[in-house]
mmCIF file of C-alpha atoms and ligand atoms in Angstrom:
data_model
loop_
_atom_site.group_PDB
_atom_site.id
_atom_site.type_symbol
_atom_site.label_atom_id
_atom_site.label_comp_id
_atom_site.label_asym_id
_atom_site.label_seq_id
_atom_site.Cartn_x
_atom_site.Cartn_y
_atom_site.Cartn_z
ATOM 1 C CA MET A 64 2.783 18.441 24.687
ATOM 2 C CA SER A 65 4.327 14.992 24.998
ATOM 3 C CA ASN A 66 4.948 12.022 22.742
ATOM 4 C CA GLU A 67 1.494 10.709 23.578
ATOM 5 C CA THR A 68 -0.241 13.708 22.070
ATOM 6 C CA ILE A 69 1.509 13.074 18.748
ATOM 7 C CA THR A 70 -0.767 10.034 18.558
ATOM 8 C CA THR A 71 -3.742 11.995 17.290
ATOM 9 C CA THR A 72 -6.585 10.562 15.254
ATOM 10 C CA SER A 73 -8.261 12.121 12.252
ATOM 11 C CA PRO A 74 -9.004 14.776 11.560
ATOM 12 C CA HIS A 75 -5.397 15.337 12.575
ATOM 13 C CA VAL A 76 -4.691 18.807 13.893
ATOM 14 C CA LEU A 77 -1.574 20.928 13.758
ATOM 15 C CA PRO A 78 -0.199 20.760 17.326
ATOM 16 C CA THR A 79 0.403 24.079 19.088
ATOM 17 C CA LEU A 80 4.017 25.233 18.979
ATOM 18 C CA PRO A 81 5.501 24.870 22.494
ATOM 19 C CA TYR A 82 6.941 28.447 22.313
ATOM 20 C CA ALA A 83 6.439 31.742 20.480
ATOM 21 C CA ASP A 84 7.556 31.824 16.837
ATOM 22 C CA ASN A 85 10.425 34.199 17.701
ATOM 23 C CA ALA A 86 11.518 32.315 20.854
ATOM 24 C CA LEU A 87 14.320 30.418 19.083
ATOM 25 C CA GLU A 88 15.983 33.550 17.693
ATOM 26 C CA PRO A 89 18.737 34.208 16.795
ATOM 27 C CA VAL A 90 19.450 30.525 16.044
ATOM 28 C CA ILE A 91 16.190 29.965 14.127
ATOM 29 C CA SER A 92 14.302 33.055 12.968
ATOM 30 C CA ALA A 93 10.590 33.730 13.356
ATOM 31 C CA LYS A 94 10.468 33.817 9.547
ATOM 32 C CA THR A 95 11.808 30.254 9.308
ATOM 33 C CA ILE A 96 9.322 29.090 11.962
ATOM 34 C CA SER A 97 6.441 30.835 10.170
ATOM 35 C CA PHE A 98 7.129 28.891 6.961
ATOM 36 C CA HIS A 99 8.358 25.664 8.533
ATOM 37 C CA TYR A 100 5.545 25.317 11.077
ATOM 38 C CA GLY A 101 2.812 27.427 9.487
ATOM 39 C CA LYS A 102 3.235 26.186 5.900
ATOM 40 C CA HIS A 103 5.282 22.957 5.705
ATOM 41 C CA HIS A 104 4.093 21.221 8.881
ATOM 42 C CA LYS A 105 0.505 22.406 8.325
ATOM 43 C CA ALA A 106 0.559 21.076 4.750
ATOM 44 C CA TYR A 107 1.613 17.594 5.926
ATOM 45 C CA VAL A 108 -1.305 17.530 8.390
ATOM 46 C CA ASP A 109 -3.820 18.882 5.844
ATOM 47 C CA ASN A 110 -2.627 16.467 3.131
ATOM 48 C CA LEU A 111 -2.832 13.537 5.546
ATOM 49 C CA ASN A 112 -6.453 14.398 6.331
ATOM 50 C CA LYS A 113 -7.319 14.692 2.626
ATOM 51 C CA LEU A 114 -5.558 11.436 1.713
ATOM 52 C CA THR A 115 -7.144 9.394 4.515
ATOM 53 C CA GLU A 116 -10.710 10.757 4.403
ATOM 54 C CA GLY A 117 -13.124 7.895 3.776
ATOM 55 C CA THR A 118 -10.339 5.270 3.821
ATOM 56 C CA GLU A 119 -9.427 2.500 6.255
ATOM 57 C CA PHE A 120 -6.941 4.990 7.790
ATOM 58 C CA ALA A 121 -9.584 7.526 8.848
ATOM 59 C CA GLY A 122 -9.834 7.530 12.630
ATOM 60 C CA MET A 123 -6.589 5.609 13.027
ATOM 61 C CA PRO A 124 -3.925 6.952 15.411
ATOM 62 C CA LEU A 125 -1.025 8.627 13.626
ATOM 63 C CA GLU A 126 1.591 6.079 14.692
ATOM 64 C CA LYS A 127 -0.622 3.229 13.505
ATOM 65 C CA ILE A 128 -1.035 4.878 10.084
ATOM 66 C CA ILE A 129 2.759 5.160 9.871
ATOM 67 C CA THR A 130 3.447 1.510 10.687
ATOM 68 C CA ALA A 131 0.552 0.293 8.500
ATOM 69 C CA THR A 132 1.788 2.166 5.402
ATOM 70 C CA ALA A 133 5.594 1.915 5.796
ATOM 71 C CA GLY A 134 7.231 0.158 2.867
ATOM 72 C CA LYS A 135 3.990 -0.161 0.871
ATOM 73 C CA ALA A 136 4.512 1.406 -2.556
ATOM 74 C CA ASP A 137 0.816 2.180 -3.142
ATOM 75 C CA LYS A 138 0.576 3.934 0.236
ATOM 76 C CA THR A 139 3.657 6.143 -0.091
ATOM 77 C CA PRO A 140 1.800 9.491 -0.109
ATOM 78 C CA ILE A 141 -0.071 8.597 3.094
ATOM 79 C CA PHE A 142 3.131 7.337 4.745
ATOM 80 C CA ASN A 143 5.093 10.447 3.770
ATOM 81 C CA ASN A 144 2.508 12.890 5.119
ATOM 82 C CA ALA A 145 1.780 10.884 8.282
ATOM 83 C CA ALA A 146 5.482 10.430 9.052
ATOM 84 C CA GLN A 147 6.224 14.100 8.408
ATOM 85 C CA ALA A 148 3.297 15.117 10.655
ATOM 86 C CA TRP A 149 4.820 12.964 13.419
ATOM 87 C CA ASN A 150 8.417 14.053 12.773
ATOM 88 C CA HIS A 151 7.568 17.752 12.963
ATOM 89 C CA ALA A 152 5.394 17.448 16.094
ATOM 90 C CA PHE A 153 8.393 15.661 17.649
ATOM 91 C CA TYR A 154 11.024 18.084 16.307
ATOM 92 C CA TRP A 155 9.406 21.215 17.807
ATOM 93 C CA GLN A 156 9.664 19.590 21.240
ATOM 94 C CA CYS A 157 13.335 18.764 20.645
ATOM 95 C CA LEU A 158 14.096 22.503 20.648
ATOM 96 C CA LYS A 159 13.660 25.081 23.377
ATOM 97 C CA PRO A 160 14.812 28.618 24.088
ATOM 98 C CA LYS A 161 18.039 28.469 26.156
ATOM 99 C CA GLY A 162 18.471 24.797 25.341
ATOM 100 C CA GLY A 163 21.762 22.954 24.906
ATOM 101 C CA GLY A 164 23.918 22.582 27.997
ATOM 102 C CA GLU A 165 23.944 19.401 30.054
ATOM 103 C CA PRO A 166 21.364 16.583 29.935
ATOM 104 C CA PRO A 167 19.663 15.434 33.162
ATOM 105 C CA SER A 168 21.968 13.023 35.042
ATOM 106 C CA ALA A 169 20.280 9.697 34.145
ATOM 107 C CA LEU A 170 20.417 10.552 30.446
ATOM 108 C CA LYS A 171 23.949 11.890 30.739
ATOM 109 C CA LYS A 172 25.123 8.613 32.299
ATOM 110 C CA LYS A 173 23.458 6.664 29.491
ATOM 111 C CA ILE A 174 25.079 8.934 26.890
ATOM 112 C CA GLU A 175 28.495 8.442 28.492
ATOM 113 C CA ALA A 176 27.987 4.669 28.552
ATOM 114 C CA SER A 177 27.052 4.606 24.863
ATOM 115 C CA PHE A 178 29.331 7.267 23.331
ATOM 116 C CA GLY A 179 32.082 7.849 25.908
ATOM 117 C CA SER A 180 31.124 11.492 26.509
ATOM 118 C CA LEU A 181 28.441 14.100 25.833
ATOM 119 C CA ASP A 182 30.774 15.806 23.366
ATOM 120 C CA ALA A 183 31.255 12.563 21.445
ATOM 121 C CA CYS A 184 27.468 12.107 21.265
ATOM 122 C CA LYS A 185 26.971 15.680 20.023
ATOM 123 C CA LYS A 186 29.750 15.215 17.492
ATOM 124 C CA GLU A 187 28.131 12.050 16.168
ATOM 125 C CA LEU A 188 24.750 13.816 15.925
ATOM 126 C CA ALA A 189 26.368 16.736 14.074
ATOM 127 C CA THR A 190 28.131 14.371 11.674
ATOM 128 C CA ALA A 191 24.905 12.467 10.937
ATOM 129 C CA ALA A 192 23.015 15.732 10.398
ATOM 130 C CA THR A 193 25.621 17.265 8.114
ATOM 131 C CA THR A 194 26.342 14.119 6.067
ATOM 132 C CA GLN A 195 22.710 13.135 5.448
ATOM 133 C CA PHE A 196 22.597 13.445 1.635
ATOM 134 C CA GLY A 197 19.597 15.550 0.647
ATOM 135 C CA SER A 198 16.476 15.786 2.789
ATOM 136 C CA GLY A 199 16.114 13.865 6.020
ATOM 137 C CA TRP A 200 16.614 13.716 9.742
ATOM 138 C CA ALA A 201 19.349 12.959 12.304
ATOM 139 C CA TRP A 202 18.209 11.119 15.440
ATOM 140 C CA LEU A 203 19.317 10.034 18.873
ATOM 141 C CA VAL A 204 17.545 6.714 19.438
ATOM 142 C CA LEU A 205 17.286 3.976 22.025
ATOM 143 C CA ASP A 206 18.011 0.638 20.352
ATOM 144 C CA GLY A 207 17.548 -2.091 22.932
ATOM 145 C CA GLU A 208 19.607 -0.888 25.892
ATOM 146 C CA LYS A 209 21.991 1.281 23.897
ATOM 147 C CA LEU A 210 21.765 4.827 22.604
ATOM 148 C CA LYS A 211 22.652 5.292 18.952
ATOM 149 C CA VAL A 212 22.781 8.064 16.382
ATOM 150 C CA VAL A 213 21.064 7.332 13.074
ATOM 151 C CA LYS A 214 19.973 9.314 10.043
ATOM 152 C CA THR A 215 16.909 8.790 7.862
ATOM 153 C CA ASP A 216 15.955 9.898 4.343
ATOM 154 C CA ASN A 217 13.032 12.185 3.568
ATOM 155 C CA ALA A 218 10.096 11.261 5.860
ATOM 156 C CA ASP A 219 11.515 8.042 7.315
ATOM 157 C CA LEU A 220 11.767 7.698 11.099
ATOM 158 C CA PRO A 221 12.902 5.338 13.889
ATOM 159 C CA LEU A 222 9.370 4.000 14.410
ATOM 160 C CA THR A 223 9.702 1.940 11.186
ATOM 161 C CA LYS A 224 12.931 0.389 12.518
ATOM 162 C CA LYS A 225 11.553 -0.536 15.936
ATOM 163 C CA THR A 226 13.855 1.883 17.733
ATOM 164 C CA LYS A 227 12.698 4.640 20.061
ATOM 165 C CA ALA A 228 13.267 8.262 19.079
ATOM 166 C CA LEU A 229 14.745 10.444 21.831
ATOM 167 C CA LEU A 230 15.748 13.528 19.815
ATOM 168 C CA THR A 231 15.824 14.694 16.220
ATOM 169 C CA ILE A 232 17.253 17.457 14.047
ATOM 170 C CA ASP A 233 15.418 18.311 10.827
ATOM 171 C CA VAL A 234 17.944 18.700 8.005
ATOM 172 C CA TRP A 235 15.523 19.389 5.154
ATOM 173 C CA GLU A 236 16.611 22.672 3.531
ATOM 174 C CA HIS A 237 13.335 24.308 4.634
ATOM 175 C CA ALA A 238 14.563 23.958 8.247
ATOM 176 C CA TYR A 239 17.578 26.251 7.781
ATOM 177 C CA TYR A 240 17.884 27.770 4.332
ATOM 178 C CA LEU A 241 16.334 31.187 5.109
ATOM 179 C CA ASP A 242 18.754 31.641 8.019
ATOM 180 C CA TYR A 243 21.884 29.734 6.946
ATOM 181 C CA GLN A 244 21.559 29.173 3.162
ATOM 182 C CA ASN A 245 23.985 26.358 2.237
ATOM 183 C CA LYS A 246 25.714 26.313 5.638
ATOM 184 C CA ARG A 247 23.935 23.309 7.151
ATOM 185 C CA PRO A 248 26.757 22.611 9.670
ATOM 186 C CA ASP A 249 26.302 26.093 11.188
ATOM 187 C CA TYR A 250 22.588 25.413 11.732
ATOM 188 C CA VAL A 251 23.253 21.965 13.188
ATOM 189 C CA ASN A 252 25.970 23.104 15.599
ATOM 190 C CA ALA A 253 23.944 26.125 16.755
ATOM 191 C CA VAL A 254 20.928 23.882 17.427
ATOM 192 C CA LEU A 255 23.045 21.400 19.406
ATOM 193 C CA ASP A 256 24.747 24.118 21.456
ATOM 194 C CA LYS A 257 21.856 26.526 22.046
ATOM 195 C CA LEU A 258 18.449 24.929 21.449
ATOM 196 C CA ILE A 259 18.534 21.168 21.898
ATOM 197 C CA ASN A 260 16.080 20.058 24.578
ATOM 198 C CA TRP A 261 17.832 17.351 26.614
ATOM 199 C CA ASP A 262 14.927 17.340 29.110
ATOM 200 C CA PHE A 263 12.623 16.140 26.335
ATOM 201 C CA ALA A 264 15.106 13.414 25.362
ATOM 202 C CA ALA A 265 15.284 12.332 29.025
ATOM 203 C CA GLU A 266 11.465 12.172 29.194
ATOM 204 C CA ASN A 267 11.425 9.983 26.093
ATOM 205 C CA LEU A 268 14.093 7.715 27.602
ATOM 206 C CA GLY A 269 11.925 7.269 30.690
ATOM 207 C CA ARG A 270 8.736 6.369 28.825
HETATM 208 MN MN1 LIG B 461 10.781 20.153 8.246
#
């Protein structure tokens, strides 16, 4: 699955997980995946289909629904469910069994040019993820020629800010609470060290 396949049209379907539900253990348990993917992600997709049925948004690609509804108060429920459908399809690809380690060389060079070192980039991602107040997301993005770390509230995402998402970490409590309870930093650091999929970020950089 790639970024392109996130651009589905209605009826939107829950994308297949790129690994088994226990493949991210012990960092993220099969139980967390079963609720996070099977209940939360599925609900965003199902709600989006219900909310857009028979409207101008039926048949529209997901990314177009997101940009067409962003910032419009009367379209907030559609935006929230569309953005969360996109964010989760993207997030699953940002993780992989035996992830972490070193990014491919072109990405690593770009990271070093933007942050000084890979460690500094990871530290900035961890800080964004742990300091995001309440629900949201931490992102590595391409903004013009530079890589940046940003955080977003709730369902919001780089697409609404005209920056390109390379990686994300979900910091909604449903992403970690069963495994880590209130210890969000432990979840974030374990994801960065053991699961983060730098190959996927490098693919996104190259698109
Ligand atoms: Mn989530």
